Coordinates of C-alpha atoms in Angstrom, one line a residue:
M231 CA 0.0 0.0 0.0
D232 CA 1.4 3.4 -1.0
L233 CA 0.9 5.8 1.9
R234 CA 1.5 9.4 0.9
L235 CA 0.1 12.9 1.4
W236 CA -0.2 12.8 5.1
T237 CA -1.5 15.7 7.1
F238 CA -1.2 16.5 10.8
G239 CA -1.1 19.4 13.1
P240 CA -0.3 21.8 14.6
I241 CA 1.4 23.9 12.0
E242 CA 4.8 24.2 13.8
Y243 CA 5.3 20.4 13.5
H244 CA 5.4 20.6 9.8
A245 CA 8.7 22.6 9.8
V246 CA 10.4 19.7 11.7
L247 CA 9.4 16.9 9.4
S248 CA 10.4 16.4 5.8
T249 CA 7.9 17.7 3.3
D250 CA 8.2 14.4 1.3
F251 CA 5.4 13.0 3.4
T252 CA 3.1 15.9 3.9
T253 CA 0.4 17.4 1.7
E254 CA 0.9 20.4 -0.5
S255 CA -2.4 22.0 0.6
T256 CA -2.3 25.0 2.7
F257 CA -3.7 25.2 6.3
E258 CA -6.5 27.4 4.9
N259 CA -8.3 24.3 3.5
P260 CA -10.3 22.1 6.0
V261 CA -9.5 18.4 5.7
P262 CA -12.1 15.6 5.9
V263 CA -11.2 13.0 8.5
L264 CA -13.5 10.0 8.9
G265 CA -16.6 12.0 8.1
I266 CA -15.6 15.0 10.3
I267 CA -14.1 18.2 9.0
W268 CA -10.8 19.2 10.5
D269 CA -9.8 22.9 10.3
R270 CA -6.0 22.6 10.7
K271 CA -5.5 26.4 11.0
D272 CA -7.7 26.7 14.1
D273 CA -7.3 23.1 15.1
N274 CA -11.1 22.6 15.4
L275 CA -13.5 19.8 14.3
S276 CA -16.9 20.4 12.7
I277 CA -19.7 18.3 11.2
N278 CA -20.7 18.7 7.6
I279 CA -24.5 19.1 7.5
K280 CA -25.8 18.9 4.0
D281 CA -28.9 20.9 2.9
V282 CA -32.0 18.9 3.7
S283 CA -35.0 19.0 1.5
V284 CA -38.2 17.1 2.3
S285 CA -41.3 16.4 0.3
E286 CA -44.7 17.8 1.0
N287 CA -46.1 14.3 1.8
L288 CA -43.6 13.5 4.6
S289 CA -43.4 9.8 5.4
K290 CA -41.7 7.6 7.9
R291 CA -39.1 6.6 5.3
E292 CA -38.1 10.2 4.6
I293 CA -37.8 11.1 8.3
L294 CA -35.6 8.1 8.9
S295 CA -33.5 8.9 5.8
V296 CA -32.9 12.5 6.8
T297 CA -32.1 11.6 10.5
Q298 CA -29.7 8.8 9.6
A299 CA -27.9 10.9 6.9
I300 CA -26.2 12.9 9.6
F301 CA -22.9 11.2 10.3
D302 CA -21.7 11.8 13.9
P303 CA -19.1 9.2 14.8
L304 CA -18.0 11.0 18.0
G305 CA -21.5 11.7 19.3
F306 CA -21.1 15.5 19.3
L307 CA -24.6 15.9 17.9
A308 CA -26.4 13.4 20.1
P309 CA -28.5 16.0 21.9
V310 CA -29.5 17.5 18.5
L311 CA -30.4 14.1 17.0
L312 CA -32.5 13.1 20.0
P313 CA -35.7 15.0 19.1
A314 CA -35.8 13.4 15.6
K315 CA -35.3 9.9 17.1
L316 CA -38.1 10.5 19.6
L317 CA -40.3 11.6 16.8
L318 CA -39.4 8.3 15.0
Q319 CA -40.6 6.5 18.1
Q320 CA -43.9 8.3 17.9
I321 CA -44.3 7.4 14.3
W322 CA -43.6 3.7 15.1
A323 CA -46.2 3.9 17.9
I324 CA -49.0 5.0 15.5
K325 CA -48.0 2.1 13.2
S326 CA -47.6 4.3 10.1
D327 CA -46.6 2.6 6.9
W328 CA -43.3 3.5 5.3
D329 CA -44.7 5.7 2.6
T330 CA -47.9 6.9 4.1
P331 CA -48.1 10.7 4.7
L332 CA -47.7 11.5 8.4
P333 CA -50.1 13.5 10.6
E334 CA -49.7 17.3 10.5
E335 CA -48.5 17.6 14.1
I336 CA -45.5 15.3 13.3
K337 CA -44.7 17.1 10.1
V338 CA -44.6 20.5 11.9
K339 CA -42.3 19.2 14.6
F340 CA -40.0 17.6 12.1
L341 CA -39.8 20.6 9.7
K342 CA -38.9 22.8 12.7
W343 CA -36.1 20.4 13.6
V344 CA -34.8 20.4 10.0
E345 CA -34.9 24.2 9.9
N346 CA -32.7 24.4 13.0
L347 CA -30.1 21.9 11.5
Q348 CA -28.3 24.6 9.6
I349 CA -27.2 26.2 12.9
L350 CA -24.9 23.2 13.3
T351 CA -22.7 24.3 10.4
N352 CA -21.3 27.0 12.8
L353 CA -20.5 24.5 15.5
K354 CA -16.7 24.1 16.2
M355 CA -15.1 21.8 18.7
P356 CA -11.5 21.9 19.7
R357 CA -9.6 18.9 18.4
R358 CA -7.2 18.7 21.4
I359 CA -7.2 19.7 25.0
G360 CA -4.3 21.9 26.0
F361 CA -3.2 22.3 29.6
G362 CA -0.7 25.1 29.2
D363 CA 1.8 26.2 31.9
K364 CA 0.9 26.2 35.6
S365 CA -2.7 25.3 35.2
S366 CA -5.1 23.7 37.6
W367 CA -7.9 21.6 36.2
S368 CA -11.0 19.7 37.3
L369 CA -13.1 17.1 35.6
H370 CA -16.9 17.7 35.7
V371 CA -19.5 15.0 35.0
F372 CA -23.2 15.6 34.8
C373 CA -26.0 13.1 33.9
D374 CA -29.7 13.1 33.9
S375 CA -32.6 11.1 32.5
S376 CA -36.3 11.2 31.8
Q377 CA -38.9 8.6 30.7
Q378 CA -37.7 9.1 27.1
A379 CA -33.9 9.5 27.2
Y380 CA -30.8 9.8 29.3
A381 CA -27.7 11.9 28.8
T382 CA -24.2 12.5 30.2
V383 CA -21.8 15.3 29.6
I384 CA -18.1 15.3 30.7
F385 CA -15.9 18.4 30.5
L386 CA -12.6 19.6 31.7
R387 CA -12.2 23.0 33.3
C388 CA -8.7 24.5 33.1
E389 CA -7.6 27.6 34.9
Y390 CA -4.4 29.2 33.6
D391 CA -2.4 31.5 35.9
G392 CA -5.5 32.1 38.1
K393 CA -7.0 34.3 35.4
N394 CA -8.0 32.6 32.2
I395 CA -10.6 29.8 32.4
H396 CA -11.3 27.4 29.5
T397 CA -13.6 24.4 29.3
F398 CA -13.2 21.4 27.0
R399 CA -16.1 19.0 26.3
F400 CA -15.1 15.4 26.2
C401 CA -18.4 13.7 25.5

């Protein structure tokens, strides 16, 4: 197997290694990595959300297709995908056929959810967690549940020189 055109970050590491193994592209261009977009310049990850178009006669098949088309291998979008998955549970409960038009109340909820998806194109998550010099840090874990779902969030709080505070979400 011919391995070539590698890319890695941060930028200062590229000066140390031979350019025979690195890409010719600039750091201005985001790089797709396993379905996630990596902005090497800012060292952030983002999810590519394609424009979603739905038909007027929305069906169970179409809702499932739109919901599952969002690739989120690291689970960053789990809280955003949850309402659509709960809506799918409602559709299964009413025993709707795959291509039968859905009730108006379900259509309205789903279309509102689709409308809000484009906000996710602005979502940026740091790729790495930096501790810096002389920092204190603490790990925070929160979890909660309801009859329909459960969730957990874990994040790291770093305090640099007693002044600057940054938080990094793990999952």
